[in-house]
Short mmCIF file of C-alpha atoms in Angstrom, two decimals:
data_model
loop_
_atom_site.label_atom_id
_atom_site.label_comp_id
_atom_site.label_asym_id
_atom_site.label_seq_id
_atom_site.Cartn_x
_atom_site.Cartn_y
_atom_site.Cartn_z
CA UNK A 1 28.23 0.36 14.33
CA UNK A 2 26.32 0.73 17.56
CA UNK A 3 22.95 -1.01 17.48
CA UNK A 4 20.26 -1.01 20.15
CA UNK A 5 17.82 -3.88 20.51
CA UNK A 6 15.31 -1.93 18.44
CA UNK A 7 17.55 -0.52 15.68
CA UNK A 8 15.26 1.19 13.16
CA UNK A 9 15.36 1.57 9.42
CA UNK A 10 14.52 4.84 7.71
CA UNK A 11 11.73 4.31 5.23
CA UNK A 12 8.85 5.77 3.27
CA UNK A 13 8.35 9.48 3.82
CA UNK A 14 10.70 9.51 6.81
CA UNK A 15 8.78 6.89 8.82
CA UNK A 16 10.50 4.18 10.81
CA UNK A 17 10.05 0.43 11.10
CA UNK A 18 11.61 -1.62 13.87
CA UNK A 19 13.83 -4.52 13.00
CA UNK A 20 12.84 -7.88 14.46
CA UNK A 21 14.66 -8.94 17.60
CA UNK A 22 18.14 -10.28 16.71
CA UNK A 23 19.46 -12.36 19.61
CA UNK A 24 23.05 -12.09 18.39
CA UNK A 25 23.00 -8.35 19.12
CA UNK A 26 21.43 -8.56 22.57
CA UNK A 27 23.57 -8.06 25.68
CA UNK A 28 24.43 -11.45 27.12
CA UNK A 29 22.33 -10.89 30.25
CA UNK A 30 19.36 -9.63 28.27
CA UNK A 31 19.13 -12.57 25.88
CA UNK A 32 17.22 -14.87 28.24
CA UNK A 33 14.72 -12.16 29.19
CA UNK A 34 14.19 -11.03 25.60
CA UNK A 35 13.76 -14.54 24.21
CA UNK A 36 10.19 -14.82 25.47
CA UNK A 37 8.34 -12.48 23.10
CA UNK A 38 5.28 -10.55 24.25
CA UNK A 39 1.90 -12.06 23.34
CA UNK A 40 -0.67 -10.27 21.21
CA UNK A 41 -4.23 -10.75 19.94
CA UNK A 42 -5.55 -10.26 16.41
CA UNK A 43 -9.34 -10.39 16.06
CA UNK A 44 -11.20 -11.12 12.79
CA UNK A 45 -14.95 -10.57 12.93
CA UNK A 46 -17.43 -12.25 10.60
CA UNK A 47 -21.13 -11.35 10.73
CA UNK A 48 -24.35 -13.35 10.37
CA UNK A 49 -23.51 -16.63 12.07
CA UNK A 50 -22.31 -19.81 10.36
CA UNK A 51 -23.91 -22.72 8.53
CA UNK A 52 -24.38 -24.99 11.53
CA UNK A 53 -26.97 -27.74 11.92
CA UNK A 54 -30.45 -26.41 12.63
CA UNK A 55 -34.12 -27.11 11.92
CA UNK A 56 -36.87 -24.58 11.31
CA UNK A 57 -40.52 -25.14 10.50
CA UNK A 58 -40.34 -23.22 7.23
CA UNK A 59 -36.83 -24.07 6.02
CA UNK A 60 -36.57 -27.64 7.24
CA UNK A 61 -33.37 -29.32 8.42
CA UNK A 62 -29.89 -28.07 7.60
CA UNK A 63 -26.88 -30.36 8.12
CA UNK A 64 -23.74 -29.48 10.05
CA UNK A 65 -21.32 -27.70 7.75
CA UNK A 66 -19.13 -25.86 10.24
CA UNK A 67 -18.27 -27.60 13.52
CA UNK A 68 -15.85 -30.57 13.55
CA UNK A 69 -17.42 -33.96 14.15
CA UNK A 70 -16.67 -35.42 16.60
CA UNK A 71 -15.10 -32.87 18.93
CA UNK A 72 -11.67 -33.61 20.35
CA UNK A 73 -8.41 -33.81 18.46
CA UNK A 74 -8.58 -32.02 15.12
CA UNK A 75 -7.82 -34.17 12.10
CA UNK A 76 -8.59 -34.01 8.41
CA UNK A 77 -11.29 -36.59 9.13
CA UNK A 78 -13.05 -34.54 11.83
CA UNK A 79 -12.84 -31.46 9.57
CA UNK A 80 -14.00 -33.23 6.41
CA UNK A 81 -17.01 -31.63 4.75
CA UNK A 82 -16.81 -28.58 7.03
CA UNK A 83 -15.77 -25.02 6.25
CA UNK A 84 -12.99 -25.39 8.81
CA UNK A 85 -11.25 -27.85 6.50
CA UNK A 86 -9.70 -24.75 4.89
CA UNK A 87 -7.61 -24.48 8.08
CA UNK A 88 -6.38 -28.07 8.01
CA UNK A 89 -2.73 -27.09 7.53
CA UNK A 90 -2.87 -25.19 10.84
CA UNK A 91 -5.05 -27.68 12.72
CA UNK A 92 -2.30 -28.36 15.28
CA UNK A 93 -2.50 -24.67 16.27
CA UNK A 94 -6.30 -24.39 16.41
CA UNK A 95 -8.55 -24.25 19.43
CA UNK A 96 -12.16 -24.57 18.21
CA UNK A 97 -14.59 -23.51 20.94
CA UNK A 98 -18.26 -24.49 21.07
CA UNK A 99 -20.95 -23.28 23.47
CA UNK A 100 -19.83 -19.67 23.82
CA UNK A 101 -23.03 -17.85 24.64
CA UNK A 102 -23.94 -14.18 24.80
CA UNK A 103 -26.43 -12.64 27.18
CA UNK A 104 -29.67 -11.76 25.43
CA UNK A 105 -29.53 -8.05 26.23
CA UNK A 106 -32.33 -5.87 24.90
CA UNK A 107 -30.54 -4.13 22.08
CA UNK A 108 -33.74 -4.14 20.04
CA UNK A 109 -32.05 -6.10 17.25
CA UNK A 110 -30.10 -9.35 17.09
CA UNK A 111 -27.32 -7.93 14.95
CA UNK A 112 -26.87 -4.97 17.29
CA UNK A 113 -26.81 -7.32 20.27
CA UNK A 114 -24.14 -9.47 18.66
CA UNK A 115 -21.90 -6.87 17.02
CA UNK A 116 -21.82 -4.47 19.96
CA UNK A 117 -21.48 -7.19 22.60
CA UNK A 118 -18.95 -9.45 20.87
CA UNK A 119 -15.80 -7.73 22.19
CA UNK A 120 -17.36 -5.85 25.12
CA UNK A 121 -19.54 -8.47 26.88
CA UNK A 122 -21.78 -5.53 27.74
CA UNK A 123 -25.41 -4.61 27.25
CA UNK A 124 -26.71 -1.51 25.47
CA UNK A 125 -26.15 2.03 26.66
CA UNK A 126 -29.87 2.56 25.92
CA UNK A 127 -32.18 -0.44 25.67
CA UNK A 128 -34.17 -1.25 22.55
CA UNK A 129 -32.45 1.22 20.22
CA UNK A 130 -31.93 -1.29 17.39
CA UNK A 131 -29.81 0.15 14.60
CA UNK A 132 -28.99 3.20 16.73
CA UNK A 133 -27.61 1.11 19.57
CA UNK A 134 -24.31 1.61 21.37
CA UNK A 135 -22.46 -0.68 23.76
CA UNK A 136 -22.15 0.31 27.41
CA UNK A 137 -18.46 -0.51 27.88
CA UNK A 138 -14.94 -0.83 26.53
CA UNK A 139 -13.98 -3.56 24.07
CA UNK A 140 -11.18 -6.03 24.76
CA UNK A 141 -9.06 -5.01 21.77
CA UNK A 142 -8.97 -1.41 23.02
CA UNK A 143 -8.16 -2.42 26.59
CA UNK A 144 -5.20 -4.49 25.41
CA UNK A 145 -3.81 -1.45 23.62
CA UNK A 146 -4.57 0.94 26.48
CA UNK A 147 -2.82 -1.20 29.06
CA UNK A 148 -0.14 -3.10 27.15
CA UNK A 149 0.87 -1.14 24.05
CA UNK A 150 4.09 0.92 24.02
CA UNK A 151 3.27 4.44 25.19
CA UNK A 152 -0.28 3.11 25.75
CA UNK A 153 -1.05 3.93 22.13
CA UNK A 154 -4.37 2.91 20.62
CA UNK A 155 -4.65 -0.55 19.18
CA UNK A 156 -5.33 -0.86 15.46
CA UNK A 157 -8.97 -1.08 14.37
CA UNK A 158 -9.32 -1.92 10.68
CA UNK A 159 -12.44 -2.19 8.53
CA UNK A 160 -13.22 -3.60 5.08
CA UNK A 161 -16.59 -3.32 3.37
CA UNK A 162 -19.05 -0.64 2.40
CA UNK A 163 -18.97 2.50 4.54
CA UNK A 164 -22.10 3.19 6.53
CA UNK A 165 -24.84 0.59 6.51
CA UNK A 166 -26.40 -1.11 9.48
CA UNK A 167 -25.06 0.15 12.81
CA UNK A 168 -23.07 2.75 10.90
CA UNK A 169 -20.43 0.37 9.58
CA UNK A 170 -17.50 -0.16 12.00
CA UNK A 171 -19.08 -1.16 15.30
CA UNK A 172 -17.09 -3.75 17.26
CA UNK A 173 -14.41 -1.59 18.92
CA UNK A 174 -15.20 0.80 21.79
CA UNK A 175 -13.30 3.14 24.11
CA UNK A 176 -16.07 3.00 26.70
CA UNK A 177 -19.80 3.34 27.12
CA UNK A 178 -21.42 4.82 23.98
CA UNK A 179 -17.93 5.70 22.74
CA UNK A 180 -17.39 3.81 19.51
CA UNK A 181 -13.99 3.91 17.83
CA UNK A 182 -13.48 5.04 14.25
CA UNK A 183 -11.87 2.39 12.08
CA UNK A 184 -9.10 2.74 9.52
CA UNK A 185 -10.76 1.86 6.22
CA UNK A 186 -8.20 2.41 3.46
CA UNK A 187 -5.30 -0.08 3.87
CA UNK A 188 -2.81 2.54 2.73
CA UNK A 189 -3.96 5.01 5.42
CA UNK A 190 -3.88 2.15 7.93
CA UNK A 191 -0.31 1.37 6.93
CA UNK A 192 0.76 5.01 7.22
CA UNK A 193 -0.95 5.26 10.60
CA UNK A 194 0.78 2.12 11.81
CA UNK A 195 4.27 3.36 10.86
CA UNK A 196 3.59 6.96 11.88
CA UNK A 197 3.81 8.53 8.43
CA UNK A 198 1.52 10.80 6.44
CA UNK A 199 -1.96 9.46 5.72
CA UNK A 200 -4.79 10.51 3.47
CA UNK A 201 -2.59 10.98 0.41
CA UNK A 202 -4.15 11.24 -3.04
CA UNK A 203 -3.34 8.43 -5.50
CA UNK A 204 -1.07 10.84 -7.39
CA UNK A 205 0.80 11.78 -4.22
CA UNK A 206 1.17 8.13 -3.27
CA UNK A 207 2.61 7.31 -6.67
CA UNK A 208 5.07 10.20 -6.47
CA UNK A 209 6.12 9.16 -2.97
CA UNK A 210 6.75 5.58 -4.03
CA UNK A 211 8.68 6.65 -7.13
CA UNK A 212 10.74 9.15 -5.18
CA UNK A 213 11.50 6.86 -2.30
CA UNK A 214 13.45 3.70 -2.96
CA UNK A 215 12.77 0.47 -1.16
CA UNK A 216 13.64 0.31 2.52
CA UNK A 217 16.30 -2.20 1.52
CA UNK A 218 17.94 0.27 -0.89
CA UNK A 219 17.73 3.27 1.41
CA UNK A 220 19.78 1.53 4.07
CA UNK A 221 21.78 -0.84 1.91
CA UNK A 222 25.10 0.20 3.41
CA UNK A 223 23.87 -0.27 6.97
CA UNK A 224 22.24 -3.57 6.09
CA UNK A 225 25.38 -4.98 4.52
CA UNK A 226 27.34 -4.06 7.60
CA UNK A 227 24.64 -5.50 9.86
CA UNK A 228 24.34 -8.74 7.93
CA UNK A 229 28.11 -9.25 8.07
CA UNK A 230 28.27 -9.01 11.86
CA UNK A 231 29.90 -12.25 13.08
CA UNK A 232 27.73 -12.48 16.18
CA UNK A 233 24.55 -12.87 14.11
CA UNK A 234 23.31 -16.43 13.91
CA UNK A 235 21.94 -17.97 10.74
CA UNK A 236 18.49 -17.61 12.31
CA UNK A 237 19.16 -13.87 12.78
CA UNK A 238 20.08 -13.49 9.14
CA UNK A 239 17.03 -15.44 8.00
CA UNK A 240 14.82 -13.32 10.25
CA UNK A 241 16.32 -10.11 8.92
CA UNK A 242 15.93 -11.25 5.31
CA UNK A 243 12.33 -12.29 5.95
CA UNK A 244 11.50 -9.01 7.66
CA UNK A 245 12.84 -6.97 4.77
CA UNK A 246 11.09 -9.22 2.27
CA UNK A 247 7.80 -8.70 4.10
CA UNK A 248 8.28 -4.94 4.08
CA UNK A 249 9.02 -5.02 0.35
CA UNK A 250 5.97 -7.22 -0.30
CA UNK A 251 3.77 -4.82 1.65
CA UNK A 252 5.11 -1.83 -0.27
CA UNK A 253 4.33 -3.56 -3.56
CA UNK A 254 0.83 -4.57 -2.46
CA UNK A 255 -0.01 -1.08 -1.28
CA UNK A 256 1.49 0.70 -4.26
CA UNK A 257 -0.54 -1.46 -6.67
CA UNK A 258 -3.71 -0.10 -5.11
CA UNK A 259 -2.83 3.39 -6.31
CA UNK A 260 -1.52 2.68 -9.83
CA UNK A 261 -3.20 4.28 -12.83
CA UNK A 262 -4.34 0.94 -14.25
CA UNK A 263 -6.01 0.12 -10.94
CA UNK A 264 -7.83 3.44 -10.97
CA UNK A 265 -8.97 2.81 -14.54
CA UNK A 266 -10.24 -0.67 -13.68
CA UNK A 267 -12.32 0.67 -10.80
CA UNK A 268 -13.21 4.06 -12.28
CA UNK A 269 -16.98 3.65 -11.92
CA UNK A 270 -17.06 1.92 -8.55
CA UNK A 271 -15.73 2.41 -5.05
CA UNK A 272 -12.23 1.24 -4.16
CA UNK A 273 -11.92 -2.37 -3.03
CA UNK A 274 -12.01 -1.63 0.66
CA UNK A 275 -15.30 0.24 0.16
CA UNK A 276 -16.81 -2.26 -2.27
CA UNK A 277 -19.80 -4.57 -2.21
CA UNK A 278 -17.83 -7.17 -4.21
CA UNK A 279 -16.72 -9.85 -1.77
CA UNK A 280 -13.54 -10.60 -3.73
CA UNK A 281 -12.39 -6.99 -3.39
CA UNK A 282 -13.44 -6.78 0.23
CA UNK A 283 -11.52 -9.92 1.20
CA UNK A 284 -8.51 -8.76 -0.81
CA UNK A 285 -8.56 -5.61 1.32
CA UNK A 286 -8.86 -7.75 4.45
CA UNK A 287 -5.68 -9.56 3.42
CA UNK A 288 -3.91 -6.20 3.04
CA UNK A 289 -5.14 -5.28 6.53
CA UNK A 290 -3.76 -8.60 7.73
CA UNK A 291 -0.37 -7.80 6.20
CA UNK A 292 -0.40 -4.57 8.20
CA UNK A 293 -1.52 -6.37 11.36
CA UNK A 294 1.27 -8.94 11.10
CA UNK A 295 3.89 -6.27 10.48
CA UNK A 296 2.54 -4.25 13.42
CA UNK A 297 2.72 -7.09 15.95
CA UNK A 298 6.06 -8.35 14.58
CA UNK A 299 7.57 -4.87 14.99
CA UNK A 300 6.09 -4.39 18.45
CA UNK A 301 3.97 -1.44 17.35
CA UNK A 302 0.82 -2.89 18.89
CA UNK A 303 -0.29 -5.96 20.78
CA UNK A 304 -3.87 -5.77 19.56
CA UNK A 305 -5.55 -5.51 16.16
CA UNK A 306 -9.27 -5.84 15.39
CA UNK A 307 -10.41 -6.38 11.81
CA UNK A 308 -14.11 -6.05 11.03
CA UNK A 309 -15.51 -7.30 7.71
CA UNK A 310 -18.77 -5.73 6.58
CA UNK A 311 -21.13 -3.45 8.47
CA UNK A 312 -23.31 -4.50 11.39
CA UNK A 313 -25.13 -7.19 9.42
CA UNK A 314 -22.80 -7.30 6.39
CA UNK A 315 -25.89 -6.41 4.41
CA UNK A 316 -24.12 -5.10 1.29
CA UNK A 317 -21.32 -7.56 0.54
CA UNK A 318 -21.93 -10.12 -2.20
CA UNK A 319 -19.49 -12.98 -1.94
CA UNK A 320 -18.72 -15.17 -4.92
CA UNK A 321 -20.07 -18.70 -5.31
CA UNK A 322 -16.93 -20.68 -6.23
CA UNK A 323 -18.98 -23.37 -7.96
CA UNK A 324 -20.64 -20.96 -10.43
CA UNK A 325 -18.19 -18.06 -10.43
CA UNK A 326 -21.10 -15.67 -9.86
CA UNK A 327 -21.64 -13.21 -7.04
CA UNK A 328 -24.35 -14.41 -4.68
CA UNK A 329 -27.06 -12.32 -3.09
CA UNK A 330 -25.83 -10.08 -0.27
CA UNK A 331 -24.63 -12.04 2.71
CA UNK A 332 -27.43 -10.86 4.99
CA UNK A 333 -30.01 -12.27 2.59
CA UNK A 334 -28.09 -15.55 2.42
CA UNK A 335 -27.91 -15.73 6.22
CA UNK A 336 -31.68 -15.15 6.45
CA UNK A 337 -32.20 -17.75 3.69
CA UNK A 338 -34.59 -15.23 2.11
CA UNK A 339 -34.58 -12.41 -0.43
CA UNK A 340 -35.08 -9.80 2.26
CA UNK A 341 -33.52 -8.26 5.34
CA UNK A 342 -36.35 -9.72 7.41
CA UNK A 343 -38.40 -12.92 7.43
CA UNK A 344 -40.84 -11.89 4.66
CA UNK A 345 -38.97 -12.54 1.40
CA UNK A 346 -39.06 -15.70 -0.69
CA UNK A 347 -36.70 -18.52 0.29
CA UNK A 348 -33.36 -18.70 -1.51
CA UNK A 349 -32.90 -22.27 -2.69
CA UNK A 350 -29.82 -23.95 -1.22
CA UNK A 351 -28.95 -20.88 0.82
CA UNK A 352 -27.58 -22.93 3.73
CA UNK A 353 -24.98 -24.37 1.34
CA UNK A 354 -24.25 -20.87 0.01
CA UNK A 355 -23.76 -19.71 3.59
CA UNK A 356 -21.19 -22.46 4.14
CA UNK A 357 -19.30 -21.30 1.05
CA UNK A 358 -19.04 -17.83 2.55
CA UNK A 359 -17.80 -19.42 5.79
CA UNK A 360 -15.16 -21.23 3.77
CA UNK A 361 -13.96 -17.96 2.25
CA UNK A 362 -13.56 -16.49 5.72
CA UNK A 363 -11.67 -19.63 6.74
CA UNK A 364 -9.37 -19.18 3.73
CA UNK A 365 -8.79 -15.55 4.70
CA UNK A 366 -8.04 -16.51 8.31
CA UNK A 367 -5.66 -19.14 6.95
CA UNK A 368 -3.85 -16.37 5.07
CA UNK A 369 -3.32 -14.54 8.37
CA UNK A 370 -1.93 -17.67 10.00
CA UNK A 371 0.40 -18.30 7.07
CA UNK A 372 1.75 -14.77 7.36
CA UNK A 373 2.26 -15.07 11.11
CA UNK A 374 3.90 -18.47 10.74
CA UNK A 375 6.45 -16.99 8.33
CA UNK A 376 8.07 -15.03 11.18
CA UNK A 377 10.47 -16.82 13.54
CA UNK A 378 11.20 -15.42 17.00
CA UNK A 379 14.50 -15.43 18.93
CA UNK A 380 13.50 -18.54 20.88
CA UNK A 381 12.92 -20.41 17.62
CA UNK A 382 9.14 -20.28 17.88
CA UNK A 383 6.89 -18.85 15.20
CA UNK A 384 5.18 -15.51 15.64
CA UNK A 385 1.84 -17.28 15.18
CA UNK A 386 2.46 -19.19 18.42
CA UNK A 387 3.56 -16.14 20.40
CA UNK A 388 0.05 -14.69 20.41
CA UNK A 389 -3.51 -15.66 19.61
CA UNK A 390 -5.49 -14.97 16.44
CA UNK A 391 -9.26 -15.09 16.90
CA UNK A 392 -11.79 -15.61 14.13
CA UNK A 393 -15.18 -15.06 15.70
CA UNK A 394 -18.77 -14.29 14.82
CA UNK A 395 -21.42 -12.13 16.42
CA UNK A 396 -24.24 -14.65 15.96
CA UNK A 397 -24.47 -18.41 16.37
CA UNK A 398 -26.37 -18.96 13.13
CA UNK A 399 -28.18 -17.08 10.39
CA UNK A 400 -31.97 -17.46 10.41
CA UNK A 401 -32.42 -17.55 14.18
CA UNK A 402 -29.89 -14.76 14.96
CA UNK A 403 -28.95 -16.93 17.90
CA UNK A 404 -26.90 -15.62 20.81
CA UNK A 405 -26.00 -19.24 21.61
CA UNK A 406 -23.06 -21.29 20.39
CA UNK A 407 -21.32 -18.28 18.86
CA UNK A 408 -18.23 -19.50 16.95
CA UNK A 409 -14.77 -18.72 18.31
CA UNK A 410 -11.82 -20.18 16.44
CA UNK A 411 -8.48 -19.48 18.14
CA UNK A 412 -5.04 -20.08 16.65
CA UNK A 413 -1.78 -19.76 18.56
CA UNK A 414 -1.10 -20.63 22.19
CA UNK A 415 0.09 -17.26 23.56
CA UNK A 416 3.42 -18.79 24.52
CA UNK A 417 1.84 -21.99 25.83
CA UNK A 418 -1.10 -20.48 27.73
CA UNK A 419 -3.85 -21.97 25.54
CA UNK A 420 -4.62 -25.46 24.33
CA UNK A 421 -4.07 -26.29 20.68
CA UNK A 422 -5.14 -28.89 18.16
CA UNK A 423 -8.56 -29.61 19.66
CA UNK A 424 -12.24 -28.73 19.46
CA UNK A 425 -13.85 -28.33 22.87
CA UNK A 426 -17.21 -27.51 24.42
CA UNK A 427 -17.14 -25.07 27.32
CA UNK A 428 -19.50 -25.22 30.26
CA UNK A 429 -22.10 -22.82 31.67
CA UNK A 430 -23.87 -21.98 28.50
CA UNK A 431 -27.56 -21.55 27.95
CA UNK A 432 -28.63 -20.56 31.47
CA UNK A 433 -25.38 -18.74 32.28
CA UNK A 434 -23.88 -16.68 29.43
CA UNK A 435 -20.12 -17.04 29.24
CA UNK A 436 -18.91 -14.68 26.51
CA UNK A 437 -17.33 -12.47 29.16
CA UNK A 438 -15.28 -15.43 30.37
CA UNK A 439 -14.15 -16.17 26.81
CA UNK A 440 -12.91 -12.59 26.55
CA UNK A 441 -11.32 -12.84 30.00
CA UNK A 442 -9.44 -15.93 28.86
CA UNK A 443 -8.09 -14.19 25.76
CA UNK A 444 -7.20 -11.09 27.78
CA UNK A 445 -5.43 -13.11 30.45
CA UNK A 446 -3.50 -15.04 27.79
CA UNK A 447 -2.22 -11.76 26.33
CA UNK A 448 -1.23 -10.47 29.77
CA UNK A 449 -4.07 -8.30 31.08
CA UNK A 450 -4.58 -8.23 34.86
CA UNK A 451 -7.52 -7.70 37.17
CA UNK A 452 -7.54 -5.03 39.87
CA UNK A 453 -5.76 -7.35 42.31
CA UNK A 454 -2.93 -8.07 39.89
CA UNK A 455 -4.06 -11.56 38.95
CA UNK A 456 -5.05 -12.80 35.49
CA UNK A 457 -7.94 -10.84 34.00
CA UNK A 458 -11.21 -12.37 35.20
CA UNK A 459 -13.64 -9.47 35.57
CA UNK A 460 -13.92 -8.01 32.07
CA UNK A 461 -17.38 -7.12 30.73
CA UNK A 462 -20.66 -6.62 32.52
CA UNK A 463 -19.91 -6.64 36.28
CA UNK A 464 -23.21 -8.45 36.88
CA UNK A 465 -21.95 -11.53 35.01
CA UNK A 466 -20.07 -14.27 36.87
CA UNK A 467 -16.32 -13.67 36.83
CA UNK A 468 -13.70 -16.15 35.76
CA UNK A 469 -11.93 -17.85 32.87
CA UNK A 470 -12.90 -20.74 30.63
CA UNK A 471 -10.57 -23.27 32.17
CA UNK A 472 -11.31 -25.78 29.38
CA UNK A 473 -9.17 -23.58 27.10
CA UNK A 474 -6.07 -23.46 29.31
CA UNK A 475 -3.06 -25.61 28.47
#
């Protein structure tokens, strides 16, 4: 049996999925070059800031419930009592970054400023447009795909939460000035798009397709048996192949369950989970999107995925309070600490604590992504999670103040040793000199983007901002 490095398996509806790299089947000369896998970036956006320490005249003092104390090496002690404790199992892979600051461009609204700037480091196409705002430049996730993806294909942009809403729903990914990208909303359509198969199927058609088509494992059982018996495959190769096929099977099961008759009956009077206001359903859809993202980067389909949760201010999603089991007020209200989308409503008692519980649910969801990435081993023995960088970030520094200062960026994975790990750091040049563009430059350079002169990317974002990287993040 002749096998190329990227032998493919025939699958659902005639689509193809690449096998992981198997070093035992590489030409002897190619093995060293292929062993260093290509880095990637997966972005997870949370809205509305985090529950960090702050004091306001009306709400009083709120304790620190997010950032590690003290900064430095991450331990269970420094994470204790913080939302980031949910990531303790991956603390050796984390790079927690304080003092990332946006420029206070006149978007006419804090949420527009944050959501449209967070991956572009650009001001508005038209000043003061508020909820009708657009960014004036390309976002980093799109540039990674445009320059580094095979065939320069678009990166994946995935969305979970109610369609529409503030800023029109999906709003963090951009092709260029005033050119916002459409997001893939339904995880099944996202999956079909990723593998190149038919999308937009009705639930009945999906069910028929899944019944008609056997598992990928069954469709190619003869080839797989022959492949798995090849003497040149190492035990690591066989484990990697088994894990890859297991992940594909798991993803098929997860997606097919979304279209079963009992699922339709359970949700008959409400929108599907990916288009829900119920935080449990929204985050379950995010995890499905993460399954797709992991499969996409593992197969080499894309080197960039952006996942947005909730619309511009996540003003519809009601996350669950784990202590009471009840859905809270919508997250935007919680972040404002008031029963309103502005500063006029009555104060929600204990809303800073409720905000921290939402932060913890995002940390748990990010942890799920890291677990999935860590399950893949690469030819050099490293985990897929370490080959790239996963970025959980926000578009505001905190809730009530809608601050453009100290915007949270939590990185996981070193991009093959490019980035520091296991520490919380403060970066320089903050309040008087916004540095978000340099954060994005650092991520872009880690993935492999170059500037016009062929050096590491250092000029992304608004050309009026100082160029450079955040050297505090480099290994």
